[in-house]
Structures are given as structure tokens and as C-alpha cells.
Amino acid sequence: MAILKCRDLVKSYGRKTALRDVNFAIEPGRIVGLLGPNGSGKTTLIKIATGLLTATSGSIKIDDMSPGKETKAIVSYLPEATYLNDWMKVSQLVNFFDDFYADFDREKANEMLRNLNIDDKESLKSLSKGTKEKVQLILVMARNAKLYLLDEPIGGVDPASRDYILNTIIKNYNPEASVVISTHLISDIEQVLDDVVFLKDGQIVLSTTVDDLRETHGMSVDGYFREVFKC
């Protein structure tokens, strides 16, 4: 059974349509790139999946359930913007997530913090923007969720840290779970993807496996992206 399924999904804001007739499904155990330029509808789609927005029409199902209290328990969400309280220490954030989420693995979180040389006694406001984003990603990936929704997880991180962060994503999720990575930095994440969903102007241009894309179109995911979305 698909862990995430969209059927005829539409989201409109007045006269502006952010998503139009979106249909696709994500199977368990897949790493999926949700790809498209800014304004293509990626963040809107993720917010509907998390229950932060409601669809205008159509449906979205998480593990065969509509987004709500039950799905929040199995979905780990990384928003594009940092939302954590600046006054809190990293250790307090770990405690907060441990108290709030039944599937949170404190030991895994602390190990990732050590590997990135992040002092858990530091307050968030004393950290750089990139380190704050690393802390937030660590908290999200330390959950043993069924579905991870990551909105631009490497957007504000220095190139030297991107490989570690991608390895963190690969190594720290349940192999039976799925990961959706929304980004426009295609070349940086292409090597970890199983499937791709391309969005353009709120519509799906292509939904396929990475292997099929390369075989059918004779180009890389990044090459296809540049071809479809070139100015």
C-alpha cells in the first residue's frame, strides 16, 4: 500500500491555482525527489500532506488516512524555514522532541550532534544559520517515522556539509519508510534518489523512477531538470 497518495489534488488561493490535478503515489522504502523551480507548488504540496493546508478539491492520503492527528504521529516534517525557539538550548530541544514524539530516538539524535560537533549546551540563538538547520534536520531524522517530508534540507547548508547531511538522511531513516526531498539543488541529491516527481506551475510534468528517466530520456535527473525548466 502506498505511504502517500494524491488523487486529482487541487489547491487554489482565490484566482491563483497552486496545484492542479496532481496524481501520484509513493511506495514504502523509497527516496523521492520532489523537484521544480521556486513557485512550482512543492511546498504547498508538502504542507497539505502535513495538514498545515487543506486541499481545495481532490484527496491526499498518508498510509490510507487523511492528514490529521493520526498521520502526524507517523510523519516527520522538516519545513523550509527554521521554526525552533532561539532561546532554547540544543539539549532542551532534544528533550522536547523526546517528550512530544513517541518514535523519537534520543540516542540517535545525540550521536548525530556529536558527529557534527554541535554542543548540546549551546542555545540556538548562538548558532549560525547553517548549524541551526543541521540541528533541525537531526531532530527530524531522529524520529522512526513512516514518512519523512523534507523541504529544502540542504538549501542553507555549506557544500562541505551536504554529503554528510545526505548520508545522515540515508542512514537514519527506517528502510521501510519513505523520504520525500523537495529541492531545486538537483545535482547534490541525485545520487540518493530512487524516484522523481517534477512539478511545473502546479502540475506534474513527470513522475517516474530515476532508472527509467535515465533510460527513456538518455540524461541525468539534473540534465532533465535543466531541459524542462530552462528559461
Tab-separated table of C-alpha atoms in Angstrom:
chain	number	residue	atom	x	y	z
A	1	MET	CA	0.000	0.000	0.000
A	2	ALA	CA	1.280	3.483	-0.885
A	3	ILE	CA	2.516	5.550	2.051
A	4	LEU	CA	1.426	8.748	0.263
A	5	LYS	CA	-1.169	9.006	-2.492
A	6	CYS	CA	-2.527	12.089	-4.268
A	7	ARG	CA	-5.660	11.889	-6.398
A	8	ASP	CA	-6.838	14.838	-8.512
A	9	LEU	CA	-5.358	17.182	-5.903
A	10	VAL	CA	-6.114	20.888	-6.392
A	11	LYS	CA	-5.133	23.857	-4.246
A	12	SER	CA	-6.290	27.362	-5.137
A	13	TYR	CA	-5.809	30.737	-3.493
A	14	GLY	CA	-8.587	32.852	-4.942
A	15	ARG	CA	-7.891	33.046	-8.677
A	16	LYS	CA	-4.392	31.581	-8.340
A	17	THR	CA	-4.078	27.802	-8.639
A	18	ALA	CA	-1.018	26.489	-6.796
A	19	LEU	CA	-1.684	22.790	-7.569
A	20	ARG	CA	-3.763	21.424	-10.418
A	21	ASP	CA	-4.911	17.791	-10.844
A	22	VAL	CA	-1.904	16.268	-9.055
A	23	ASN	CA	-1.845	12.454	-9.189
A	24	PHE	CA	0.972	10.242	-7.940
A	25	ALA	CA	1.792	7.649	-5.282
A	26	ILE	CA	4.867	6.906	-3.169
A	27	GLU	CA	5.577	3.347	-2.094
A	28	PRO	CA	7.305	2.430	1.200
A	29	GLY	CA	11.087	2.237	1.198
A	30	ARG	CA	11.709	4.896	-1.472
A	31	ILE	CA	13.664	8.159	-1.505
A	32	VAL	CA	11.765	10.555	-3.741
A	33	GLY	CA	12.842	13.886	-5.161
A	34	LEU	CA	10.023	16.441	-5.363
A	35	LEU	CA	11.626	18.693	-7.928
A	36	GLY	CA	10.789	22.005	-9.545
A	37	PRO	CA	11.720	25.690	-9.545
A	38	ASN	CA	10.562	28.135	-6.889
A	39	GLY	CA	6.806	28.675	-7.144
A	40	SER	CA	6.096	25.294	-8.733
A	41	GLY	CA	3.958	24.059	-5.819
A	42	LYS	CA	6.422	21.865	-3.906
A	43	THR	CA	5.985	23.489	-0.502
A	44	THR	CA	2.207	23.743	-0.952
A	45	LEU	CA	2.024	20.007	-1.634
A	46	ILE	CA	4.131	19.178	1.423
A	47	LYS	CA	2.056	21.463	3.654
A	48	ILE	CA	-1.152	19.744	2.511
A	49	ALA	CA	0.447	16.367	3.309
A	50	THR	CA	1.315	17.578	6.825
A	51	GLY	CA	-2.153	19.018	7.437
A	52	LEU	CA	-0.933	22.629	7.583
A	53	LEU	CA	-3.032	23.433	4.495
A	54	THR	CA	-6.239	21.883	3.210
A	55	ALA	CA	-6.839	20.937	-0.407
A	56	THR	CA	-9.424	22.806	-2.461
A	57	SER	CA	-10.506	19.542	-4.064
A	58	GLY	CA	-9.225	16.034	-4.639
A	59	SER	CA	-7.574	13.971	-1.923
A	60	ILE	CA	-4.256	13.152	-0.315
A	61	LYS	CA	-3.790	10.058	1.851
A	62	ILE	CA	-0.967	9.200	4.235
A	63	ASP	CA	-0.916	5.465	4.973
A	64	ASP	CA	-4.542	5.449	3.743
A	65	MET	CA	-5.535	8.220	6.195
A	66	SER	CA	-6.388	11.865	5.574
A	67	PRO	CA	-3.838	14.285	7.094
A	68	GLY	CA	-4.641	14.841	10.766
A	69	LYS	CA	-3.702	13.803	14.290
A	70	GLU	CA	-3.109	10.170	13.338
A	71	THR	CA	-0.806	10.991	10.425
A	72	LYS	CA	1.248	13.491	12.459
A	73	ALA	CA	2.357	10.532	14.586
A	74	ILE	CA	3.933	8.804	11.561
A	75	VAL	CA	5.136	11.808	9.503
A	76	SER	CA	8.374	13.644	10.322
A	77	TYR	CA	8.380	17.096	8.714
A	78	LEU	CA	11.255	19.470	8.053
A	79	PRO	CA	9.943	22.909	6.991
A	80	GLU	CA	11.959	25.209	4.760
A	81	ALA	CA	12.260	27.849	7.491
A	82	THR	CA	13.709	27.259	10.962
A	83	TYR	CA	10.844	27.280	13.461
A	84	LEU	CA	12.598	26.277	16.700
A	85	ASN	CA	12.714	28.709	19.647
A	86	ASP	CA	16.008	30.626	19.689
A	87	TRP	CA	16.169	30.812	23.485
A	88	MET	CA	16.210	27.025	23.906
A	89	LYS	CA	19.411	25.029	24.293
A	90	VAL	CA	20.004	22.151	21.897
A	91	SER	CA	19.665	19.691	24.808
A	92	GLN	CA	16.264	21.222	25.684
A	93	LEU	CA	15.130	20.742	22.086
A	94	VAL	CA	16.166	17.081	22.256
A	95	ASN	CA	14.166	16.742	25.493
A	96	PHE	CA	11.175	18.474	23.880
A	97	PHE	CA	11.151	16.132	20.870
A	98	ASP	CA	11.676	13.120	23.152
A	99	ASP	CA	8.639	14.122	25.218
A	100	PHE	CA	6.469	15.025	22.220
A	101	TYR	CA	7.126	12.150	19.784
A	102	ALA	CA	6.802	8.507	20.818
A	103	ASP	CA	9.056	7.458	17.926
A	104	PHE	CA	11.932	9.841	18.788
A	105	ASP	CA	15.337	8.177	19.303
A	106	ARG	CA	17.336	10.313	21.741
A	107	GLU	CA	20.489	8.219	21.349
A	108	LYS	CA	20.414	8.635	17.556
A	109	ALA	CA	19.953	12.413	17.910
A	110	ASN	CA	22.869	12.761	20.316
A	111	GLU	CA	25.120	10.672	18.069
A	112	MET	CA	24.376	12.907	15.064
A	113	LEU	CA	25.021	16.039	17.164
A	114	ARG	CA	28.416	14.638	18.199
A	115	ASN	CA	29.292	13.732	14.613
A	116	LEU	CA	28.659	17.324	13.523
A	117	ASN	CA	30.491	18.737	16.568
A	118	ILE	CA	27.380	20.542	17.806
A	119	ASP	CA	27.476	21.297	21.547
A	120	ASP	CA	24.085	20.482	23.050
A	121	LYS	CA	24.714	23.048	25.815
A	122	GLU	CA	24.613	25.877	23.250
A	123	SER	CA	21.463	27.909	22.807
A	124	LEU	CA	20.012	28.011	19.310
A	125	LYS	CA	20.481	31.796	19.052
A	126	SER	CA	24.258	31.396	19.441
A	127	LEU	CA	24.480	29.076	16.411
A	128	SER	CA	24.962	30.014	12.766
A	129	LYS	CA	22.048	29.736	10.344
A	130	GLY	CA	23.547	26.596	8.801
A	131	THR	CA	24.090	24.934	12.186
A	132	LYS	CA	20.513	25.733	13.218
A	133	GLU	CA	19.327	23.957	10.074
A	134	LYS	CA	21.526	20.975	10.913
A	135	VAL	CA	20.010	20.779	14.411
A	136	GLN	CA	16.508	20.888	12.981
A	137	LEU	CA	17.330	18.148	10.446
A	138	ILE	CA	18.854	15.975	13.188
A	139	LEU	CA	15.689	16.265	15.289
A	140	VAL	CA	13.536	15.327	12.285
A	141	MET	CA	15.702	12.368	11.225
A	142	ALA	CA	15.986	11.033	14.790
A	143	ARG	CA	12.333	10.011	14.629
A	144	ASN	CA	11.491	6.484	13.497
A	145	ALA	CA	8.700	7.724	11.239
A	146	LYS	CA	6.979	6.071	8.281
A	147	LEU	CA	7.264	9.164	6.077
A	148	TYR	CA	9.822	11.979	6.121
A	149	LEU	CA	8.893	15.207	4.333
A	150	LEU	CA	11.991	17.381	3.927
A	151	ASP	CA	11.513	20.832	2.403
A	152	GLU	CA	14.891	22.132	1.138
A	153	PRO	CA	17.009	20.210	3.698
A	154	ILE	CA	20.324	21.343	2.166
A	155	GLY	CA	19.329	24.781	0.887
A	156	GLY	CA	21.144	26.813	3.555
A	157	VAL	CA	23.947	24.383	4.331
A	158	ASP	CA	27.526	24.813	3.134
A	159	PRO	CA	28.607	22.432	0.343
A	160	ALA	CA	31.123	20.688	2.634
A	161	SER	CA	28.285	19.565	4.931
A	162	ARG	CA	25.874	18.444	2.211
A	163	ASP	CA	27.380	14.987	1.735
A	164	TYR	CA	27.226	14.326	5.474
A	165	ILE	CA	23.641	15.519	5.655
A	166	LEU	CA	22.598	13.344	2.713
A	167	ASN	CA	24.340	10.376	4.324
A	168	THR	CA	22.508	11.230	7.542
A	169	ILE	CA	19.206	11.101	5.673
A	170	ILE	CA	20.054	7.759	4.053
A	171	LYS	CA	21.403	6.058	7.176
A	172	ASN	CA	18.916	7.311	9.744
A	173	TYR	CA	15.532	6.507	8.321
A	174	ASN	CA	13.601	3.273	8.684
A	175	PRO	CA	14.301	1.242	5.490
A	176	GLU	CA	10.572	0.515	5.238
A	177	ALA	CA	9.770	4.215	5.411
A	178	SER	CA	9.888	6.738	2.580
A	179	VAL	CA	11.646	10.080	2.295
A	180	VAL	CA	10.435	12.986	0.150
A	181	ILE	CA	13.105	15.615	-0.514
A	182	SER	CA	11.862	18.875	-2.002
A	183	THR	CA	14.677	20.856	-3.594
A	184	HIS	CA	15.977	22.710	-6.629
A	185	LEU	CA	19.590	21.591	-5.910
A	186	ILE	CA	19.213	18.524	-8.112
A	187	SER	CA	22.867	17.650	-8.705
A	188	ASP	CA	23.542	17.477	-4.955
A	189	ILE	CA	20.842	14.910	-4.194
A	190	GLU	CA	20.546	12.967	-7.456
A	191	GLN	CA	22.750	10.102	-6.243
A	192	VAL	CA	20.410	9.253	-3.333
A	193	LEU	CA	17.084	9.296	-5.225
A	194	ASP	CA	15.012	6.266	-6.236
A	195	ASP	CA	12.109	8.195	-7.783
A	196	VAL	CA	11.401	11.709	-9.030
A	197	VAL	CA	8.276	13.862	-9.254
A	198	PHE	CA	8.706	17.007	-11.377
A	199	LEU	CA	6.336	19.901	-10.736
A	200	LYS	CA	5.901	22.879	-13.040
A	201	ASP	CA	3.286	25.592	-12.477
A	202	GLY	CA	1.459	23.319	-10.025
A	203	GLN	CA	1.194	20.374	-12.406
A	204	ILE	CA	3.156	17.145	-12.645
A	205	VAL	CA	5.444	17.078	-15.663
A	206	LEU	CA	6.890	13.646	-14.915
A	207	SER	CA	6.633	11.013	-12.164
A	208	THR	CA	8.953	8.050	-12.614
A	209	THR	CA	11.926	6.122	-11.252
A	210	VAL	CA	15.394	7.588	-11.687
A	211	ASP	CA	16.462	4.498	-13.669
A	212	ASP	CA	13.524	4.837	-16.078
A	213	LEU	CA	14.208	8.550	-16.567
A	214	ARG	CA	17.832	7.885	-17.493
A	215	GLU	CA	16.917	5.001	-19.791
A	216	THR	CA	13.979	6.708	-21.510
A	217	HIS	CA	15.403	10.219	-21.863
A	218	GLY	CA	19.108	9.402	-22.006
A	219	MET	CA	20.078	12.052	-19.473
A	220	SER	CA	20.630	12.573	-15.761
A	221	VAL	CA	17.946	13.893	-13.418
A	222	ASP	CA	19.796	17.217	-13.291
A	223	GLY	CA	20.075	17.266	-17.089
A	224	TYR	CA	16.348	16.591	-17.481
A	225	PHE	CA	15.544	19.309	-14.941
A	226	ARG	CA	17.647	21.851	-16.848
A	227	GLU	CA	15.972	20.850	-20.120
A	228	VAL	CA	12.397	21.060	-18.818
A	229	PHE	CA	12.828	24.204	-16.732
A	230	LYS	CA	15.264	26.190	-18.847
A	231	CYS	CA	14.457	29.872	-19.249
